[in-house]
Structure formats: C-alpha cells, structure tokens
XYZ file of C-alpha atoms in Angstrom:
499
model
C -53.411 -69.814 -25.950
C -53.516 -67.041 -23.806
C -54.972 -64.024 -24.887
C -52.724 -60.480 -25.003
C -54.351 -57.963 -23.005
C -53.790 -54.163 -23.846
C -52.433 -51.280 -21.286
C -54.913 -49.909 -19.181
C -55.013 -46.138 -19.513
C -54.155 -46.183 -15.643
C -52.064 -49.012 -14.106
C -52.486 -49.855 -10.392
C -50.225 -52.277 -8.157
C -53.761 -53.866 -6.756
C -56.615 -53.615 -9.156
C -59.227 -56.166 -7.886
C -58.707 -54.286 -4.314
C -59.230 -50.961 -5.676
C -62.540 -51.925 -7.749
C -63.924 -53.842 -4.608
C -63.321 -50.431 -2.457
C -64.610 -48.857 -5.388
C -67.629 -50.664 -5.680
C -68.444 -50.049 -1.637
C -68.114 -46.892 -2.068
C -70.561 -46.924 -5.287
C -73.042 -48.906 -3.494
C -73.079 -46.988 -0.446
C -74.217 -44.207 -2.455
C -76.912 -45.501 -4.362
C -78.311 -47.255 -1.717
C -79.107 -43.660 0.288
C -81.300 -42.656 -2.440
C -83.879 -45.261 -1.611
C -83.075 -46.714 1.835
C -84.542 -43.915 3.802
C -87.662 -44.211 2.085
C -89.660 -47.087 4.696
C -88.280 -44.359 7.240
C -89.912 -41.539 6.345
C -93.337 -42.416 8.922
C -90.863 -43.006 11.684
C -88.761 -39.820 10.989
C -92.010 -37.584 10.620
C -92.989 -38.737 13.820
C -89.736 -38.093 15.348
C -88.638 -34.771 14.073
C -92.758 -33.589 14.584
C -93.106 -32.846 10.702
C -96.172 -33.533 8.339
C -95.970 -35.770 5.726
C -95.377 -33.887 3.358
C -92.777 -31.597 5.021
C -91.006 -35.171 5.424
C -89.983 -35.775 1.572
C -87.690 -32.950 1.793
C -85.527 -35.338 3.070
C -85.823 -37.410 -0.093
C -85.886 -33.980 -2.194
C -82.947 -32.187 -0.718
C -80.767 -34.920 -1.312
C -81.550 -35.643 -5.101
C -81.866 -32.295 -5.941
C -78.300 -31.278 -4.159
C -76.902 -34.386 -5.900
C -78.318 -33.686 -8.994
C -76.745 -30.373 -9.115
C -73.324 -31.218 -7.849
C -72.954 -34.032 -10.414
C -71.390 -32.055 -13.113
C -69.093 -30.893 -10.991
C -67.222 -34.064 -10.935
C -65.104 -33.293 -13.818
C -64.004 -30.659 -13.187
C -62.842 -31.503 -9.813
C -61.348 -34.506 -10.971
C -59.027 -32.445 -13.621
C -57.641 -29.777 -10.982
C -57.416 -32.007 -7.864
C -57.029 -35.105 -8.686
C -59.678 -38.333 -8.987
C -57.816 -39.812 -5.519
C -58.437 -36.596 -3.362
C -61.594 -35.881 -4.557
C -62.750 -39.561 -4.319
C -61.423 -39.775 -0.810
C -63.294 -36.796 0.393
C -66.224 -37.551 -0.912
C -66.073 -40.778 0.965
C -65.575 -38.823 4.033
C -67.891 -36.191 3.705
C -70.506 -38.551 2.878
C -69.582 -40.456 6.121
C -69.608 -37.496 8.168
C -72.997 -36.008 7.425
C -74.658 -39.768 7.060
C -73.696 -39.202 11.227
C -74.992 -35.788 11.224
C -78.084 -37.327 9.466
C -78.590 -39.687 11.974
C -78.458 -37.263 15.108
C -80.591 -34.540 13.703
C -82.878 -33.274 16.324
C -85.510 -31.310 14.368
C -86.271 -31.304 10.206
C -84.640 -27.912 9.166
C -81.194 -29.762 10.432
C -81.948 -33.425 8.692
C -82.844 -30.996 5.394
C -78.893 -29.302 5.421
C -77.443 -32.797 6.303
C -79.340 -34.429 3.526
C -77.940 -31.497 1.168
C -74.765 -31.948 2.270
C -74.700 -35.177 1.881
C -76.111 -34.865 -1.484
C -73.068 -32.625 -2.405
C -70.822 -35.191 -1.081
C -72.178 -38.178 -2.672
C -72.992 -36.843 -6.343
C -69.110 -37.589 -7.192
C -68.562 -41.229 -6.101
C -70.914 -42.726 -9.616
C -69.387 -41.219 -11.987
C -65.817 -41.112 -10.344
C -66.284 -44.961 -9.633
C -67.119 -45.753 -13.736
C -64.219 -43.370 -14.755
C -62.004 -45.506 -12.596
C -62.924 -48.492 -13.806
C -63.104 -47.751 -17.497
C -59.582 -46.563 -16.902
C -57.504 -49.351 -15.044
C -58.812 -52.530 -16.867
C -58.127 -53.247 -20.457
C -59.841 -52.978 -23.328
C -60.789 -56.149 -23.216
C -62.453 -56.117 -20.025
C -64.090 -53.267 -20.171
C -67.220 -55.614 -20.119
C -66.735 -57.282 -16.912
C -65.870 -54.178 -15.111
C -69.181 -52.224 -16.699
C -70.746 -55.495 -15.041
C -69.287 -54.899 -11.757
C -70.345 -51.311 -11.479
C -73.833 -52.288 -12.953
C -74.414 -55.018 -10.591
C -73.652 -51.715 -7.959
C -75.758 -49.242 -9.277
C -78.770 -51.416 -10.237
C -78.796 -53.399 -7.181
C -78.223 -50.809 -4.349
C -81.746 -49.619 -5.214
C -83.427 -52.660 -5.002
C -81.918 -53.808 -1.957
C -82.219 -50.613 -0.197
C -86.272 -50.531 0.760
C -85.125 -53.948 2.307
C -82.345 -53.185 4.302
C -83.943 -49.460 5.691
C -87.610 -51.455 6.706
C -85.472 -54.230 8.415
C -82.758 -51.241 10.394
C -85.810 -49.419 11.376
C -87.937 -52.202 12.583
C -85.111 -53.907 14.400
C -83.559 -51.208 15.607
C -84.391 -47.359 14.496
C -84.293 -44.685 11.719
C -81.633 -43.690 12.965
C -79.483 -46.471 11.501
C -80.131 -46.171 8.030
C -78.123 -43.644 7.991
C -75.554 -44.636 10.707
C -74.748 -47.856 8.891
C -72.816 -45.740 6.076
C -70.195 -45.347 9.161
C -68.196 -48.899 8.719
C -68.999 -49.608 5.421
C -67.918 -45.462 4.566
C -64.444 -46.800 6.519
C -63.790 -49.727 4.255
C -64.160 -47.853 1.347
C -62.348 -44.805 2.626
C -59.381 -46.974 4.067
C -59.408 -49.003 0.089
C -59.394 -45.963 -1.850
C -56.681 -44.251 -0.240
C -54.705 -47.301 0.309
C -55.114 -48.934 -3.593
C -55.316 -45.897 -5.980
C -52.201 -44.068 -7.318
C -52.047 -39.933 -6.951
C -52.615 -38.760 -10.837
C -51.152 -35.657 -12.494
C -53.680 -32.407 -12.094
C -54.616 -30.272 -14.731
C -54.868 -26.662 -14.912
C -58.498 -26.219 -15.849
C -60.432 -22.737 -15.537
C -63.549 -22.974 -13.716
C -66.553 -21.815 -15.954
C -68.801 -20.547 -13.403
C -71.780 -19.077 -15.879
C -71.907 -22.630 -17.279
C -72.321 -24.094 -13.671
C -74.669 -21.996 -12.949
C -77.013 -21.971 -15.824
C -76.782 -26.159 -15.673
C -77.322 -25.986 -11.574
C -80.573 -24.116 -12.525
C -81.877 -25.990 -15.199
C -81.115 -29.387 -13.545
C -82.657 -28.009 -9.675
C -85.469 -26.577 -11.321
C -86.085 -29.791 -13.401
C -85.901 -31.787 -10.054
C -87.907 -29.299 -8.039
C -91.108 -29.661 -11.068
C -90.578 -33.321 -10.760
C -90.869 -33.282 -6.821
C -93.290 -30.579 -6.333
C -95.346 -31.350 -9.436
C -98.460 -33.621 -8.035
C -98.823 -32.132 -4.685
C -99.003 -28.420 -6.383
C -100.949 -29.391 -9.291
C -98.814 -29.415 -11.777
C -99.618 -27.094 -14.311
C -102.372 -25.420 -12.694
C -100.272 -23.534 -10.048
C -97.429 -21.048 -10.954
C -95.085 -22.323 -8.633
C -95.036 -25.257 -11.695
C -94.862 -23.075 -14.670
C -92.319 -21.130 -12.483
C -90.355 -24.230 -12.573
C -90.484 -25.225 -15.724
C -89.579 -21.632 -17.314
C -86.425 -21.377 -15.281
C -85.596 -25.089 -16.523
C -85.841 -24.097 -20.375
C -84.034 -20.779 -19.580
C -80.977 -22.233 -17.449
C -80.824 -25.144 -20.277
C -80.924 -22.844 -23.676
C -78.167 -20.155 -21.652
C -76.114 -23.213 -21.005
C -76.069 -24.706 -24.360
C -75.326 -20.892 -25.937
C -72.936 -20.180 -23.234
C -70.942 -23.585 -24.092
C -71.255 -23.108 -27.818
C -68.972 -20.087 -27.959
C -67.014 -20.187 -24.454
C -62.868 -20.935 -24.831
C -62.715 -23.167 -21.763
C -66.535 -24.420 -21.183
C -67.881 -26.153 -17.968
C -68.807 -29.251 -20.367
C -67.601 -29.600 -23.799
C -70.057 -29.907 -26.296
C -67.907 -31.838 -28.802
C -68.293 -34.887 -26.650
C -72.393 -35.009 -27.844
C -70.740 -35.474 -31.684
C -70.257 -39.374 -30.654
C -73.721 -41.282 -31.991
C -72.867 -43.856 -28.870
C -72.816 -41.951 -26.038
C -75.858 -39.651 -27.098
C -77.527 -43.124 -27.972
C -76.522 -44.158 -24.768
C -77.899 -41.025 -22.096
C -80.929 -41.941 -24.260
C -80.831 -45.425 -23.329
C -79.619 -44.764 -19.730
C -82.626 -42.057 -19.213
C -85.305 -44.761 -20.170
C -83.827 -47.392 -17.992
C -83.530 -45.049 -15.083
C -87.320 -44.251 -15.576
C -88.568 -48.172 -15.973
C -86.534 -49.279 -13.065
C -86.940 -46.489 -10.614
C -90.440 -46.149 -11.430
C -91.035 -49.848 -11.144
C -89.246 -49.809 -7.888
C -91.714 -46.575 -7.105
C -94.571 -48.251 -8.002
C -94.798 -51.981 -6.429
C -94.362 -50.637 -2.493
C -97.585 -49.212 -2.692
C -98.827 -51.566 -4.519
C -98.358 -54.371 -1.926
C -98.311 -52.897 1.067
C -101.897 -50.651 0.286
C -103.910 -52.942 -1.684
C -102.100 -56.534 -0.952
C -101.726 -56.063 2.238
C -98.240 -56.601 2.692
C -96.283 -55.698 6.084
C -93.246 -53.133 4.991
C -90.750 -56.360 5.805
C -92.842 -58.734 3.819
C -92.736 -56.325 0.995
C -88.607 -56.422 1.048
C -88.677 -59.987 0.425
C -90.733 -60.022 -2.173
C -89.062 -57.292 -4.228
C -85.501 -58.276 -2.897
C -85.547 -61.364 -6.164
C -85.590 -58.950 -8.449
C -81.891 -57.919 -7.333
C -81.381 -61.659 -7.700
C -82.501 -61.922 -11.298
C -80.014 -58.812 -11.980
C -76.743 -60.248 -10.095
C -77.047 -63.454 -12.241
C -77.198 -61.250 -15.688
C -74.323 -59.529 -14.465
C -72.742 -62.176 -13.896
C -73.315 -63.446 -17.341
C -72.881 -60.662 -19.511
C -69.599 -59.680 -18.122
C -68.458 -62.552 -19.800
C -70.604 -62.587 -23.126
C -69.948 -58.903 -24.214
C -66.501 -59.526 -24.983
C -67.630 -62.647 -27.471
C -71.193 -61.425 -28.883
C -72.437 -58.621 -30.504
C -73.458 -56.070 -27.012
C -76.222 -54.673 -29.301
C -77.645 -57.830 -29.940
C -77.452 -58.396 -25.770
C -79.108 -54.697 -25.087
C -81.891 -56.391 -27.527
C -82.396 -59.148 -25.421
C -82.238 -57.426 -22.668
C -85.461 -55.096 -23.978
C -87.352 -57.783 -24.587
C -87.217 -59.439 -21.295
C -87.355 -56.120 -19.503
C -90.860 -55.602 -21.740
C -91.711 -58.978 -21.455
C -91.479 -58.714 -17.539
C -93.814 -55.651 -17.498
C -96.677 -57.488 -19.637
C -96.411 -60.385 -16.878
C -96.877 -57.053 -14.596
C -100.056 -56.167 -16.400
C -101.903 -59.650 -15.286
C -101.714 -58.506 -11.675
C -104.655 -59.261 -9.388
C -105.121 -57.553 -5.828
C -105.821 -61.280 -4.412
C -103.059 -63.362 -6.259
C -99.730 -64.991 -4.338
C -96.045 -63.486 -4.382
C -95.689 -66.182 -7.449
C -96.378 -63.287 -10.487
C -94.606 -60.551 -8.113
C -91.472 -62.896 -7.949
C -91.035 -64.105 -11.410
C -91.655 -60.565 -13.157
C -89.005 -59.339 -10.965
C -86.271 -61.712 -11.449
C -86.896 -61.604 -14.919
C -87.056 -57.904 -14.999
C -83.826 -57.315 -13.243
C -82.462 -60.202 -15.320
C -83.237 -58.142 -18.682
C -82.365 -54.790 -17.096
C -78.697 -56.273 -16.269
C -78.375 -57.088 -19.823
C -79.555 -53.911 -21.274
C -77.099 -51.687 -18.428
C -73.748 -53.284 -18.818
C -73.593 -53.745 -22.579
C -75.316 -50.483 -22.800
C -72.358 -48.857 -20.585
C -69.701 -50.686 -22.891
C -70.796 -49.079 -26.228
C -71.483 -45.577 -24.711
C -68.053 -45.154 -24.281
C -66.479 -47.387 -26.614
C -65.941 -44.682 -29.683
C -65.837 -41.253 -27.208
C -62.063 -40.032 -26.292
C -60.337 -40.701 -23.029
C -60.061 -36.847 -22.620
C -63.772 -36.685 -22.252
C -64.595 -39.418 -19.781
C -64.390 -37.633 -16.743
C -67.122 -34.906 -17.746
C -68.858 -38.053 -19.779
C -69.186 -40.544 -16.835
C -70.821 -37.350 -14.660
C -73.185 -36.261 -17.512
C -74.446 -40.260 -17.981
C -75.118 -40.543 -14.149
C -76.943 -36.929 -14.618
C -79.399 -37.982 -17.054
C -79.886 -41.681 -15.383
C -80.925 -39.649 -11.896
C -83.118 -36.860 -14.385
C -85.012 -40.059 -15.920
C -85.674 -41.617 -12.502
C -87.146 -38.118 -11.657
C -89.242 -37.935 -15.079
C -90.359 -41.489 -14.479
C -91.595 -41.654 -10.881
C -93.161 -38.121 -11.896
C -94.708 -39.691 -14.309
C -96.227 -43.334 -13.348
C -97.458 -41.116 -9.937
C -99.551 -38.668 -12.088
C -100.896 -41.635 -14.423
C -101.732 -43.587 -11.427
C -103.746 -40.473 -9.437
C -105.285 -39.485 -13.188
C -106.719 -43.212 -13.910
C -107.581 -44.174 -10.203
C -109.823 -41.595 -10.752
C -111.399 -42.164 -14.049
C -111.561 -45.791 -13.159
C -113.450 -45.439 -10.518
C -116.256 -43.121 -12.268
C -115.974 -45.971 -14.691
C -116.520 -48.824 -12.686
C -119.372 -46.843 -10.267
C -121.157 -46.175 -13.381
C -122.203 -49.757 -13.761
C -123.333 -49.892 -10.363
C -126.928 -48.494 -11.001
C -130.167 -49.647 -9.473
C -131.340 -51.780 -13.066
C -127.645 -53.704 -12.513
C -128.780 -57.462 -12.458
C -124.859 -57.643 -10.248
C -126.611 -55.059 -7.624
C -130.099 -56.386 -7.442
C -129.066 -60.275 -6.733
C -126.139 -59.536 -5.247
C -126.064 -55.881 -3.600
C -129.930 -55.222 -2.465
C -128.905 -52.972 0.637
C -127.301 -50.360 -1.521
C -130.413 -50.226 -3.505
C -131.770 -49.654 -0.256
C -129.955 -46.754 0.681
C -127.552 -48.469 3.472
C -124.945 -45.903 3.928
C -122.768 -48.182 5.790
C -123.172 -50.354 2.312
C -122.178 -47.693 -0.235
C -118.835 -47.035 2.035
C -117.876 -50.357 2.158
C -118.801 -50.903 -2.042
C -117.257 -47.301 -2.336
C -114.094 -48.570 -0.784
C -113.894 -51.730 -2.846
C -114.831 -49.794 -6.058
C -111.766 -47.885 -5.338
C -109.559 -50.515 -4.792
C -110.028 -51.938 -8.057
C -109.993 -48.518 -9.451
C -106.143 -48.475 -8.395
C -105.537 -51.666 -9.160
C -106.329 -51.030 -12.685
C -104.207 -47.968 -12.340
C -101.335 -49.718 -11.839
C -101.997 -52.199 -14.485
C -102.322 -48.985 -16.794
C -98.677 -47.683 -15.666
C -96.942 -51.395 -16.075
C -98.594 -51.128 -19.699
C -97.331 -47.492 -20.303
C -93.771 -48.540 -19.077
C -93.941 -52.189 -21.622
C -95.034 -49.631 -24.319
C -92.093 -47.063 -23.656
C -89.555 -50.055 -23.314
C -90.622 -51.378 -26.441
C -90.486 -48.080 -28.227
C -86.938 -48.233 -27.729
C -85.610 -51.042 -29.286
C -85.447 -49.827 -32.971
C -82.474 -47.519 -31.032
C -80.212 -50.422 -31.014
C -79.971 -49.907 -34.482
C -78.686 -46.735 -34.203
C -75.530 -47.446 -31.793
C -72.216 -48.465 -33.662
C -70.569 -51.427 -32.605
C -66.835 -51.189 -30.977
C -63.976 -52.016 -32.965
C-alpha cells in the first residue's frame, strides 16, 4: 500500500534538482575550510610569509564565517532564501578567484574574509531548504543527504587540495570552486521558487554583541598556543571580551521587542540537546581530522598524497551510514541510532589508542571507516530530532545557530587536542628520559656510547625519545576524545522522540 505523504512546508516543481544544486553548493563550502590546509607551505613560500603569518588564511576565513553565520536569518526573512542563496553562491565564486590570484598575504587575508562572509550562509540556508520542501516523512533521508555533505567535504578536502597542488598548484584549490560554484549557481536559481519577504527590523546591538563574543571566541581558539594561552594578555584579552559580548547579548535579547535571535527557540529540550550534541561531534571529528595529518606524515612517514588515501576511507565508512540511516530513521527509534552511533564513534577511538609509529595503514583504515560509519549515524538522526518539536517560524535563525556552535566546537576541539598534545609530548618525554640513566640494564647492553658521552648518540636517542614521547601524546588525545564521546551518551536520554 502506498504510504500518504504530508505537504511540504515549501513545494517546488523539481525537488531532487534543487537538493542536488543544493548539496554542491553545501559541499563547496565545507570543503574550503580544510582544503587549503596541505597548501599552506606552498602559499607561504609564494606570497614570502612565515609560517605563522600563513594561518591567517585559515583564521580569517573561520573567524569571518563564524561571525556572519547568524546573519543568515535575518537575511533570509527580509530578502528572501533564493536571493540570498544565489549571492552567496556568487560571491563565494568570485573571491575563491580573487583567492587564487592574490599576489601578496595582506590581499589573500581580505579575500579569505570575504569569502568567509560569503560562504557562512550556504549551511544553514541549505538545511532550512531541505527541512522545508520534503515531507515529514522524509525528513530523514534529506538530514542524510546534507550530512553525507557536511561530514564528508572535510574529509575529502586534505585529499583533493594535496593532489591540486601537487599536480598542478595552490592556486587551484581555490580556482576549482569556479565550475562547480556555476552548477550550483545555475541549479539554485533555476529550481527554487521566489518566497514572500518579511518585514523584520534589524537588531544591530544584538549583532554586535554576538559578532564579538563569537570573533573573540575564535581569535582565543586560534591565537591560544602560539601566545601562550593564559600567560599572555592578548589571551585573557580574548577571553574577557568573549564573556562580555555573550552576557550583553543574552540581556540585550531577554528584554528587546524585535531581537537579533529569539530566545524562546532555546525552550525546546531537542534542539538545545541537539547544539550540545552537534558541538561534541564537531570537536571529535574536526579534531580527529586535526590530529592524524601530523600524525602520519611526521612520525609515519607518510608523503602528503599518501596521507589522503589513507584518511580518504573514513569518508567511505560515513557515505555508507548515510546511506543507511536515511532509510532506518523513519522505521526505528533515531535515539536508539544516535546510541549506536556513540558507541562505534567511541569504539573507533579506543582502536585509535593501540596506535604504533611502525604499524601498516590496516588500524588507520579500519578506525576510520568505522569512525565515519558511527559519526553518520549519530549526525543525521541527531539533525532529525533537533528540529523535530521546534516551530517552522524559528528554523531559519535555528539552522544558522546549529551550524554556529558545530564550527565553535571544531574551534574548542582542535584548540584543545593541540594543547594536550604539546602539554604531554613534553611530560612524556621527561618521563621516558628519566629511565634512561647510566644503572639502566636497557642502556648498558644496549646503549654503551651514551654512557660514554657520544654526543652524536644522545641526539639521535634524544630524537627517538621524542618520537615516542608524541606518539604517546596522541594516544593520550584519542583517549581524551573516547572519554568525551562516551560521556555523552546518557544525553540520549534526555532528547524526546518525534511524534
């Protein structure tokens, strides 16, 4: 018997078209934030900047993102979601080119920006648009469409930009937004319907105060290890202006007649339940993603190509859970699929913690299919029930704030597994030296020259003292991250099921 579909809030004549131009659009996007990042040696070289001066071209663009993000809303309301998603298509296009011709860093740094600016609307207009032309009943399979988008584009992306740059140049990491920016440009406007506008007063003190909490949250995050964290003022600087921006923002919203966000929308239990969820996952996989590059190509060895390959399975593990889900979520239980999810995604991370600096790609495979196979099963699901109970009228401002707090828990997380891993290189390797003394029965059968003073010896023991000093590190952040995904599952209990 065939099954009786309900309206969508939004009918289109051609809605498979629409989500595929969508989706380009969508992955586009999300691939920019990590696709650039095998680059950065080849850019430094070419614009003559240090390395450090370099990851402003990473920073500019996730802070300017992150700040333009809860603008999507409201732009959505007074112009409409087809003009603004249409421009944003084309700015994004536009400076991707300007990205790619920059002559010197101060000009890469305001394309990046701009780019940022461009690009923060397309993830949250993309799951508005999809929670609004499919039914009800669907909702799962499109939440698995955007997912297999948002969670893949980052994998993929380290792959693709170390492949562009080797075989051709920087340069086309960002020029390769040009054709695929077309098809998604030429989709959009082609396949979604002009919607009614909405007279909606700009609140430009609530802006403001949430543009400085969220840039100063992202400039801490970024700026953090190489200051010194809390040692330098620049940090606590930082961190005041984040707590300040935040509290005026929440008082300013609380009595305001037209606010910039609505605070009623944080009275659902799902979609608070949810930006919790969504900020964990956006730590784990971001930080995993973070984490393994440096990992293989520093201590394994691995060529920046090589290094692709081996992570590129994990996007694998995640299409085929997306692929799966879709279809489950509309017959089981999606809490008792975010569960399973969990436990694979923690599961995946205690493989992570067997890691040995001279093992095969085998472990670094099969932890990352089955980690992107558990974090596809945790994000669609997850996506589903966030919005399930919360009221149409809030989805545009709802869909901005949930791609907000994903990109803030990427920041915390990569902030995060970076300080662990400089903190416990360090005490790892006082810990391992300090077994290397003279009355060592391991340094006097099988060490004797550094007994005997051979400074060429103590480099070379130095150097493998600190490799396994990091190596341990990195063990120590895959157990952190099993012990925060864990921590999270008694939160399942707390998210309602849809009705």
């Amino acid at each position: 018997m065939t099954q009786t579909l309900s309206a969508p809030k939004l009918s289109v004549a051609a809605p498979g078209l629409l989500t595929v131009s969508i989706m380009i659009a969508t992955v586009m996007q999300v691939l920019d934030t990590t696709i650039a990042n095998v680059a950065l040696p080849h850019m430094a070289a070419s614009l003559n900047a240090t390395q450090e001066e370099i990851t402003w071209v990473l920073t500019s663009y996730i802070v300017a993102s992150a700040i333009a993000t809860p603008l999507t809303g409201f732009a959505a309301d007074r112009l409409g979601r087809r003009r603004v998603f249409t421009t944003s298509i084309a700015g994004f296009v536009a400076t991707s080119v300007l990205c790619g011709i920059a002559s010197s860093l101060p000009e890469m740094v305001i394309f990046r920006i701009l780019q940022g600016v461009f690009g923060a609307a397309l993830i949250p207009l993309a799951q508005s648009v999809l929670l609004d032309i499919n039914p009800r009943e669907k909702i799962g399979q499109a939440m698995a469409i955007y997912g297999a988008g948002i969670m893949v584009g980052p994998i993929v992306g380290p792959t693709l930009g170390g492949y562009l740059t080797e075989v051709f140049n920087w340069r086309y990491v960002f020029f390769i937004n040009l054709p695929v920016g077309l098809l998604a440009f030429l989709g959009v406007a082609a396949f979604m319907p002009a919607e009614d506008t909405k007279q909606r007063r700009f609140d430009m003190m609530g802006f403001a105060m949430l543009a400085l909490a969220v840039g100063s949250l992202q400039l801490m995050l970024d700026r953090g290890q190489s200051a010194g964290w809390f040692a330098s003022v620049e940090i606590w600087l930082y961190l005041g202006l984040t707590i300040s921006g935040l509290w005026a923002f929440v008082i300013h919203c609380w009595g305001a007649r037209e606010p910039f966000v609505e605070l009623a929308m944080f009275r659902d239990r799902n979609f608070v339940m949810g930006l919790v969820f969504i900020f964990i996952i956006g730590m784990t996989l971001f930080s995993g993603l973070a984490l393994l590059p440096p990992l293989l190509q520093k201590l394994m060895g691995y060529p920046v190509i090589s290094t692709g390959l081996v992570m590129a399975p994990r996007g694998v593990g995640t299409m085929v859970s997306m692929i799966l889900v879709g279809r489950l979520v509309a017959r089981f239980d999606p809490r008792g699929l975010v569960l399973f999810g969990l436990i694979c995604t923690a599961w995946s991370l205690h493989m992570m913690t067997g890691f040995e600096s001279g093992m095969d790609s085998t472990p670094i495979i099969v932890s990352g299919v089955l980690q992107g196979f558990g974090l596809g099963f945790v994000f669609v699901p997850l996506s589903t029930l966030t919005f399930a109970t919360l009221a149409n009228r809030f989805r545009g401002d709802a869909t901005a704030m949930f791609s907000l707090v994903r990109n803030v828990g990427s920041g915390v997380g990569i902030s995060m597994v970076t300080v662990v891993l400089a903190h416990m290189s360090t005490v790892n390797h006082e810990e391992i030296a300090s077994t290397l003394t003279a009355q060592s029965g391991a340094v006097q059968h099988l060490m004797p020259q550094l007994i005997a003073g051979s400074q060429t010896y103590a480099a070379i023991v130095d150097g493998l003292v600190s490799q396994q000093a990091a190596m341990v590190a990195y063990i120590d952040n895959f157990f952190l991250m099993m012990i925060l995904t864990v921590a999270t599952i008694p939160i399942v209990l707390l998210l309602r099921r849809p009705g």
